[in-house]
CSV table of C-alpha atoms and ligand atoms in Angstrom, one decimal:
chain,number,residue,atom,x,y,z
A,1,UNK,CA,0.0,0.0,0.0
A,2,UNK,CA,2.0,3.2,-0.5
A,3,UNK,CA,2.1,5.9,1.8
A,4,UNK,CA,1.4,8.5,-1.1
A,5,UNK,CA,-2.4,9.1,-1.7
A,6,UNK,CA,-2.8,12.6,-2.3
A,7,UNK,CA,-2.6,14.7,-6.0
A,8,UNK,CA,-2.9,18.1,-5.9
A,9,UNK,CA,-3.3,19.4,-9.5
A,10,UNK,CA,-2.4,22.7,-9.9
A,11,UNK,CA,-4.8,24.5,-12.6
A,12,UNK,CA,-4.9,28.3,-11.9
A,13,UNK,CA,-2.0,29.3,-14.3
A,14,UNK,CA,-3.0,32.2,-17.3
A,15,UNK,CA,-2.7,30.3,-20.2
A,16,UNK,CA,-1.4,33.2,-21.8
A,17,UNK,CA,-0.4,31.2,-24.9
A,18,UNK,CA,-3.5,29.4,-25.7
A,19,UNK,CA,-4.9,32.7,-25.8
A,20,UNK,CA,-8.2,33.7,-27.2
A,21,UNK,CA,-9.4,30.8,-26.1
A,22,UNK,CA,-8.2,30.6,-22.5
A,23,UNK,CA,-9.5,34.3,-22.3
A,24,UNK,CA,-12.3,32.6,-20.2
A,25,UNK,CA,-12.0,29.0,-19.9
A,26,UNK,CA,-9.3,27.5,-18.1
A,27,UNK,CA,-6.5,25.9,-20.6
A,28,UNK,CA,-6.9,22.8,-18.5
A,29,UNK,CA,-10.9,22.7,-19.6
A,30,UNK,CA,-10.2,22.7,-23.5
A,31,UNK,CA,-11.3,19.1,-25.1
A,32,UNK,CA,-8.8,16.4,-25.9
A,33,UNK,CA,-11.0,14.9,-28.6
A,34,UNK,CA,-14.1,14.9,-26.1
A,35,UNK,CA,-12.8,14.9,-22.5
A,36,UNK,CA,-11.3,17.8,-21.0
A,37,UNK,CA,-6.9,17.6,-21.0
A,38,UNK,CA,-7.7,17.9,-16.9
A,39,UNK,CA,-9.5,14.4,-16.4
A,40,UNK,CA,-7.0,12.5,-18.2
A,41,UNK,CA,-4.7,14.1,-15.3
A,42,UNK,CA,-7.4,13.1,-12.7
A,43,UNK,CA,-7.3,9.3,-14.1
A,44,UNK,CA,-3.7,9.3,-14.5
A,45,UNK,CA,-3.4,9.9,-10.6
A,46,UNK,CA,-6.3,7.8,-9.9
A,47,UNK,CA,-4.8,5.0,-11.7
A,48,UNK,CA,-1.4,5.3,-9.7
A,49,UNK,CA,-3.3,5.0,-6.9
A,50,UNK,CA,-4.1,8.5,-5.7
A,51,UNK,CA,-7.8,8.9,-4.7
A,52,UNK,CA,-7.9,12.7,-3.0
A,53,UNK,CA,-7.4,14.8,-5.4
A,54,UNK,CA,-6.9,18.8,-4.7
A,55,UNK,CA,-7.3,21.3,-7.4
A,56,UNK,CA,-5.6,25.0,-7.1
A,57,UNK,CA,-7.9,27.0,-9.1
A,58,UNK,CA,-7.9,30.2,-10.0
A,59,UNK,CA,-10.3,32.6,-12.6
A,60,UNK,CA,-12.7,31.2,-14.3
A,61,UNK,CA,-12.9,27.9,-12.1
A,62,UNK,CA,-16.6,27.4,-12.6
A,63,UNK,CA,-16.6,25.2,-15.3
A,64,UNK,CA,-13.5,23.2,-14.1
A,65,UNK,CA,-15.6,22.7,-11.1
A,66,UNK,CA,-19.0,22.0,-12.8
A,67,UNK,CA,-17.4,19.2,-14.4
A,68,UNK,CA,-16.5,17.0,-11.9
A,69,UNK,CA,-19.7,17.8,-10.1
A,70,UNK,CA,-22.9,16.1,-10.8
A,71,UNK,CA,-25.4,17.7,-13.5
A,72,UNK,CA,-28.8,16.7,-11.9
A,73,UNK,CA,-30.9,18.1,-14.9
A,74,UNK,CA,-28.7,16.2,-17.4
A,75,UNK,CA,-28.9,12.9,-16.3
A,76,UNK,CA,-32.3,13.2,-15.6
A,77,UNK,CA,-32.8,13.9,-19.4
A,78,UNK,CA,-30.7,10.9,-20.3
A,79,UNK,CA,-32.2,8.7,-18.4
A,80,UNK,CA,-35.5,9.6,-19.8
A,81,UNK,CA,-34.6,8.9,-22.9
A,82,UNK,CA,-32.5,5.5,-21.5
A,83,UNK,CA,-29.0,6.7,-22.8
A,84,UNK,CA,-27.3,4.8,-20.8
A,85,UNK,CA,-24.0,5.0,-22.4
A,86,UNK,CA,-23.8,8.8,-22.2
A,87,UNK,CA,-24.9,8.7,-19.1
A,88,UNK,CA,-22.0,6.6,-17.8
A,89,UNK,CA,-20.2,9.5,-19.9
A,90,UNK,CA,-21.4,12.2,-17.6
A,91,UNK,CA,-20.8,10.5,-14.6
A,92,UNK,CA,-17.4,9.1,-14.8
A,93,UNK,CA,-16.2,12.8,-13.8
A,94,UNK,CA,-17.8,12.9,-10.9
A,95,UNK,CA,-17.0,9.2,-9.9
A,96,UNK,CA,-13.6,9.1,-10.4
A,97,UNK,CA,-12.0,10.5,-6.6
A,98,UNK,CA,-12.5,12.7,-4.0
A,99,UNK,CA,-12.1,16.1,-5.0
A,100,UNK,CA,-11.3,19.4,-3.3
A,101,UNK,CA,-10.4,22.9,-4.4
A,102,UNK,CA,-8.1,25.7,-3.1
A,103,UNK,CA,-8.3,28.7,-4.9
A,104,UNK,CA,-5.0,30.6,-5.5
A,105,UNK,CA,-6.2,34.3,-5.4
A,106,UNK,CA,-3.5,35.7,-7.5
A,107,UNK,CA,-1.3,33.7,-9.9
A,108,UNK,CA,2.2,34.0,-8.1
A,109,UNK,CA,3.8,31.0,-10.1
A,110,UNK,CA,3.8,27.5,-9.6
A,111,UNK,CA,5.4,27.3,-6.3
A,112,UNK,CA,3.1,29.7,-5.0
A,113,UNK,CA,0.2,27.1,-6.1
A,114,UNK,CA,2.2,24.5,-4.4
A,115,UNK,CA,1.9,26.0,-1.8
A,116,UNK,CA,-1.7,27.0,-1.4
A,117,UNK,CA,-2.3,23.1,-1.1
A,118,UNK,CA,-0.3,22.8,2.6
A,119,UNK,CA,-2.9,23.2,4.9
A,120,UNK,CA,-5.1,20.2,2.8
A,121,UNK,CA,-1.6,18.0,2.2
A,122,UNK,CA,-0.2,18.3,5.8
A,123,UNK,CA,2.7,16.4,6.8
A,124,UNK,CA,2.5,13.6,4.3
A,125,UNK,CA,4.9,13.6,0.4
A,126,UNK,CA,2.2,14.0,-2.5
A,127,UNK,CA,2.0,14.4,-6.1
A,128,UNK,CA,1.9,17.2,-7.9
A,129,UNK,CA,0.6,16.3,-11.7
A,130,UNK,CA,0.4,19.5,-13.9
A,131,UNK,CA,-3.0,20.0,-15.2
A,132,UNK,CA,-1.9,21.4,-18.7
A,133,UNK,CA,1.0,18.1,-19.2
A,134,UNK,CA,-0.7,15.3,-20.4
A,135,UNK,CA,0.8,11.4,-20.4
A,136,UNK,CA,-0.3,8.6,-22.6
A,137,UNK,CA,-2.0,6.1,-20.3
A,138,UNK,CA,0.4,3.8,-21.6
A,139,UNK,CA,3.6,5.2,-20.7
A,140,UNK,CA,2.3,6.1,-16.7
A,141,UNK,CA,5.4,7.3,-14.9
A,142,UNK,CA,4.1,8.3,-11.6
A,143,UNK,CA,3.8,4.7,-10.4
A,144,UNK,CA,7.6,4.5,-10.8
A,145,UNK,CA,8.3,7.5,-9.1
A,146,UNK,CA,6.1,6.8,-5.9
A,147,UNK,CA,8.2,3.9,-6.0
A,148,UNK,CA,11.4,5.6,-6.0
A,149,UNK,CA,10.1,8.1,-3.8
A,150,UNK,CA,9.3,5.0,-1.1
A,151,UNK,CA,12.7,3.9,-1.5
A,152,UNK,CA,15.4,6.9,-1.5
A,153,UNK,CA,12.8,9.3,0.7
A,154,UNK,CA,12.9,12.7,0.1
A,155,UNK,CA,11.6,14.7,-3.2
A,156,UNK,CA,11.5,13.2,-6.7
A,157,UNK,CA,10.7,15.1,-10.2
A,158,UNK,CA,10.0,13.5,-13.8
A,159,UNK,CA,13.0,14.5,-16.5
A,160,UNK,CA,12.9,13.9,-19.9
A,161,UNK,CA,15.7,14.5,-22.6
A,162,UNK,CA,14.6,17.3,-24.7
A,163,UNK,CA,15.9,19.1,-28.0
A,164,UNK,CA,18.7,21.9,-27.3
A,165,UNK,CA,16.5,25.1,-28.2
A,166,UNK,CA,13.1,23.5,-26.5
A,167,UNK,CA,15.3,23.2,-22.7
A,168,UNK,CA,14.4,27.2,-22.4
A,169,UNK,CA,11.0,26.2,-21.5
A,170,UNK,CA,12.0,24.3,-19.2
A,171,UNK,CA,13.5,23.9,-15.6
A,172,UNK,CA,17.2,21.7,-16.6
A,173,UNK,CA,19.1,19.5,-13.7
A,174,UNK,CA,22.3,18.4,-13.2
A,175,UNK,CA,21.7,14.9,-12.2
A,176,UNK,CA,24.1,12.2,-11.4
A,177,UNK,CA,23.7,8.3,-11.4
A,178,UNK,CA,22.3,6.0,-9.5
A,179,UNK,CA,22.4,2.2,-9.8
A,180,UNK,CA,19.5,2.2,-11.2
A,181,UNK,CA,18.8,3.0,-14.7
A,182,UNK,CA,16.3,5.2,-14.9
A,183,UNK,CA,16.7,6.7,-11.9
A,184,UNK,CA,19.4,10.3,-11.4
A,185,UNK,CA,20.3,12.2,-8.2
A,186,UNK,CA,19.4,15.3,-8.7
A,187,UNK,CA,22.6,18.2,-8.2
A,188,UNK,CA,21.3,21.1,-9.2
A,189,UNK,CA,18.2,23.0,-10.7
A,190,UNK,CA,18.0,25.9,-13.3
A,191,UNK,CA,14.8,27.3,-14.4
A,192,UNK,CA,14.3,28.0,-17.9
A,193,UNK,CA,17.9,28.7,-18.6
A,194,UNK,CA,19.1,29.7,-21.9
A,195,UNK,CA,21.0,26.7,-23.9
A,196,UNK,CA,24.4,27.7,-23.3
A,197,UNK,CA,23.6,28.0,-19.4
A,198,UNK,CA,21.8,24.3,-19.0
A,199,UNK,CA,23.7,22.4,-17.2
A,200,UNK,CA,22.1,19.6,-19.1
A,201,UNK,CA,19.0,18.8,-21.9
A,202,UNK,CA,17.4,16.6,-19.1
A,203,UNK,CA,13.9,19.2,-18.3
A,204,UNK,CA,11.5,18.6,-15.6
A,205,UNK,CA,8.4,17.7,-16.9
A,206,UNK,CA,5.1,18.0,-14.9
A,207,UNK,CA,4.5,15.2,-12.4
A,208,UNK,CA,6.3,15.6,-8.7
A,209,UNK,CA,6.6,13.5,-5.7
A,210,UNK,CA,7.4,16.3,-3.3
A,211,UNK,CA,8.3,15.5,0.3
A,212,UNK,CA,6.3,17.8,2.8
A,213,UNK,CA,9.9,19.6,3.5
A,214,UNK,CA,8.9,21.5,0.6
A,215,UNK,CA,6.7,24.2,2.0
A,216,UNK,CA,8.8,26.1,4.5
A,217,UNK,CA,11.4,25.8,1.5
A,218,UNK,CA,8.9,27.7,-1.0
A,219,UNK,CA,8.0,29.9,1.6
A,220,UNK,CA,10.9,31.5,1.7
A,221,UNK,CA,11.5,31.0,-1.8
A,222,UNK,CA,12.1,34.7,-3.6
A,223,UNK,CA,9.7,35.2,-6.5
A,224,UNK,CA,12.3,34.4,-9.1
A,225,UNK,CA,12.1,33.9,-13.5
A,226,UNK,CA,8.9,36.0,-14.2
A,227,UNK,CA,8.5,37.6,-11.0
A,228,UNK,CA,7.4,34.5,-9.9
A,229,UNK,CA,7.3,32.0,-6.9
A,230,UNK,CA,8.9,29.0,-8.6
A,231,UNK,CA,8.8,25.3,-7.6
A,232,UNK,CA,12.0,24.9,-9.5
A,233,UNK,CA,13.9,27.2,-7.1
A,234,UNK,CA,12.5,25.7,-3.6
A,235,UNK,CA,13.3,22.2,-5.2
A,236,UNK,CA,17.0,23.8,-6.1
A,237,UNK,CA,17.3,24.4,-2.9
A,238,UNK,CA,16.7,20.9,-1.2
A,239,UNK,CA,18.7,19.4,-4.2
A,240,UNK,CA,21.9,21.5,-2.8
A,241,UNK,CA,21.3,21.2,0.7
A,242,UNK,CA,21.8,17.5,0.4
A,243,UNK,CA,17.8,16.5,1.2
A,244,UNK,CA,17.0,14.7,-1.5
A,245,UNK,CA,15.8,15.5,-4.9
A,246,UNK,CA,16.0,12.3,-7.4
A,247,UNK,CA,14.5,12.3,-11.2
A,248,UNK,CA,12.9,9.1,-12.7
A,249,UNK,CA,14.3,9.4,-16.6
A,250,UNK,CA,10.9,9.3,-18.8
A,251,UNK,CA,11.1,8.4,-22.0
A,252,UNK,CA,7.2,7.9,-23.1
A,253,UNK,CA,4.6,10.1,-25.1
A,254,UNK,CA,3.6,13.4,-23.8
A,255,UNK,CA,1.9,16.5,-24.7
A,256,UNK,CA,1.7,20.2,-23.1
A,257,UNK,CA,-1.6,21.1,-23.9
A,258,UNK,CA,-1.2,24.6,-22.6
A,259,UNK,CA,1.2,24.4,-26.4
A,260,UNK,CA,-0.8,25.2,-29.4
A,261,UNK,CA,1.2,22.7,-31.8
A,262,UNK,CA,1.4,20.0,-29.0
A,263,UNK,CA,-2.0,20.5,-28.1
A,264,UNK,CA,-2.9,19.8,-31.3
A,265,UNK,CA,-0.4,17.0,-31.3
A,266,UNK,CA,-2.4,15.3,-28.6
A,267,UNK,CA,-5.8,15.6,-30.2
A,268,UNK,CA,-4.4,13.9,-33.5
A,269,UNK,CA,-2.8,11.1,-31.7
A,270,UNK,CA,-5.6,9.9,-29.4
A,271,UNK,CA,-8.3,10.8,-32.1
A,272,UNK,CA,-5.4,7.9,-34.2
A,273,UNK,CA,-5.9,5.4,-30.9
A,274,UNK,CA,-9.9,5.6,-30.6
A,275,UNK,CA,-11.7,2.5,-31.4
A,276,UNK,CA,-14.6,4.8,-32.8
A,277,UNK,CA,-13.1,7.3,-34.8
A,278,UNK,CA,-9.6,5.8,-35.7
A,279,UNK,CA,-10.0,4.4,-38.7
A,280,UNK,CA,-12.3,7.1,-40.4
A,281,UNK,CA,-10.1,9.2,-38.7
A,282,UNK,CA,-6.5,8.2,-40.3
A,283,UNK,CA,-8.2,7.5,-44.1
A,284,UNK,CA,-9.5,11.5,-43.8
A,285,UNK,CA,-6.2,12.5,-42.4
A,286,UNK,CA,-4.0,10.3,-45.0
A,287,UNK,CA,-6.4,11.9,-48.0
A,288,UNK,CA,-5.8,15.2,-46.6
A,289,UNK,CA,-1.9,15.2,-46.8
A,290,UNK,CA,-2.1,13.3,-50.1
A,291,UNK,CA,-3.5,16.2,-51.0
A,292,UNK,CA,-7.1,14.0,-52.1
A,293,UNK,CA,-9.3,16.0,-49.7
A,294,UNK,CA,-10.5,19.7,-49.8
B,301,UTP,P1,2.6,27.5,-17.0
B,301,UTP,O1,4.1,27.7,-16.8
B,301,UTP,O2,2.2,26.8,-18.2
B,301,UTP,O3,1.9,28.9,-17.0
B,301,UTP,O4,2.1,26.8,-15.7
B,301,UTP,P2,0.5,29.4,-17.3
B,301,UTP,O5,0.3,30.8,-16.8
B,301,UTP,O6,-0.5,28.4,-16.9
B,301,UTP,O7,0.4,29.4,-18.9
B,301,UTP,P3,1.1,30.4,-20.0
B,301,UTP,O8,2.6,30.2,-19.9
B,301,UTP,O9,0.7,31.8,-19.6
B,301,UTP,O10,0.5,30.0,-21.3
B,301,UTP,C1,2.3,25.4,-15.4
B,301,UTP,C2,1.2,24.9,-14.5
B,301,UTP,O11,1.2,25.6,-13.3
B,301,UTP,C3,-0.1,26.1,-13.1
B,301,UTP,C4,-0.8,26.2,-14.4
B,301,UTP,O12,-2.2,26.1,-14.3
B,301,UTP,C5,-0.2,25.0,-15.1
B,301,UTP,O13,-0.9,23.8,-14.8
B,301,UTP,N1,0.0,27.4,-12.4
B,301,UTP,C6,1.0,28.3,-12.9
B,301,UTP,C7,-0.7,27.8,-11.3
B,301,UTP,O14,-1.6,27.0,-10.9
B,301,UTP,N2,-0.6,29.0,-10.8
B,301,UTP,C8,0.3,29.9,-11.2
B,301,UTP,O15,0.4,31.0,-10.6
B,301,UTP,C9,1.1,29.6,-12.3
């Protein structure tokens, strides 16, 4: 049974590039084929295990929170007509864990959302699972890194080789090995550094297991890149002191949906993998590059 059963998702960022459409819906709301990007987060951590799930919300929370409550007047109308299978559809939000919500008053940066969840976490390590970075289902990672979390204690972060020009977005870490494979020690942290200042192409992607050691870190964390509180910097700072910071190495298919062009990415892919659409799906989309459809 592991010790780790709580997910706080953080949700209240801008989503200043997804912009007009995050003008008044949260990035984390907008549709991955049909489901919001935010409950595929939700059944990631319910999958690994993680059934109290705490959102940091910020503007425009209402329809994040409308969807994983239940719509009475709906369900009554589909059970009328004896829909059952949209029903199911319509409940499966709702069904999935226990949920709770913070609401971040101001967006001060990730860390500062991090924070916001203390009171709710306590003194107990928890995930953090962005709700704009989205996993395949098939390439989970967070079991693995509870797991390493178990065994070496302290905090643990997801890293993933990117290209040279894409590790600006990116926090980078200078990691060093471990016996196991696919598991670093974590030396140092630099948030989006420029490619000449990385210390390495190896960026933090967004699932954490974060030891409760943490807070007091980010509380005295200086807003840093952005004028923000960053969760790179507090985690920079328990890499150095010695406390603990190892990276699980993932290697799998994933998608920032707060990205227009992975976004779209996303949609395509799992639109490919549907058993309903698939098919139709891949002749239109072959046609259309072979330059056979209007
Ligand atoms: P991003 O770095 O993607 O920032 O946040 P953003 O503001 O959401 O989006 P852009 O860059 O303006 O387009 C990473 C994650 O941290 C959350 C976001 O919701 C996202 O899941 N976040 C960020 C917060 O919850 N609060 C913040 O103050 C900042």
């Amino acid at each position: 049974m592991s010790s780790v059963t709580k997910a706080v998702v953080p949700a209240a960022g801008l989503g200043t590039r997804f912009l007009p459409a995050t003008k008044a819906t949260p990035k984390e709301m907008l549709p991955i084929v049909d489901k919001p990007a935010i409950q595929y987060v939700v059944e990631e951590a319910v999958a690994a295990g993680l059934s109290d799930v705490l959102f940091i919300t910020g503007r425009s929370k209402r329809s994040l929170e409308d969807h994983f409550d239940r719509n009475v007047e709906l369900e009554a109308a589909l059970a009328a007509k004896g829909d059952q299978a949209r029903l199911e559809l319509v409940s499966q939000a709702t069904d999935l864990a226990r949920i709770h919500y913070v609401r971040q008053l101001e967006a001060l940066g990730l860390g500062h959302a991090v924070l916001c969840a203390e009171q709710h976490v306590g003194n107990e390590s928890f995930a953090v699972l962005l709700g704009d970075d989205l996993i395949d289902q098939r390439d989970a990672v967070l079991p693995r890194m509870i797991e390493v979390q178990q065994r070496y204690g302290g905090s643990v972060v997801c890293l993933m080789e990117v290209e040279p020009h894409e590790i600006s977005q990116y926090g980078a870490a200078a990691v060093e090995a471990t016996d196991e494979v696919d598991v670093v020690r974590v030396t140092d942290l630099v948030e989006k550094p420029a490619v000449e200042e990385a210390p390495s192409g190896l960026a933090v992607i967004g699932r954490y297991v974060l030891s409760p050691d943490v807070f007091p870190v980010l509380r005295s964390t200086a807003p840093g890149r952005g004028g923000e509180i960053q969760l790179t910097d507090a985690l920079r700072t328990l890499a150095r002191d010695g406390s603990g910071v190892h990276g699980v190495l993932f290697r799998g298919r994933r998608y920032d949906t707060g990205n227009k062009l992975s976004y779209l990415q996303a949609t395509v892919r799992i639109a490919l993998d549907r058993e309903d659409l698939g098919v139709e799906f891949r002749q239109w989309l072959q046609d259309l590059l072979a330059g056979a459809e209007k």
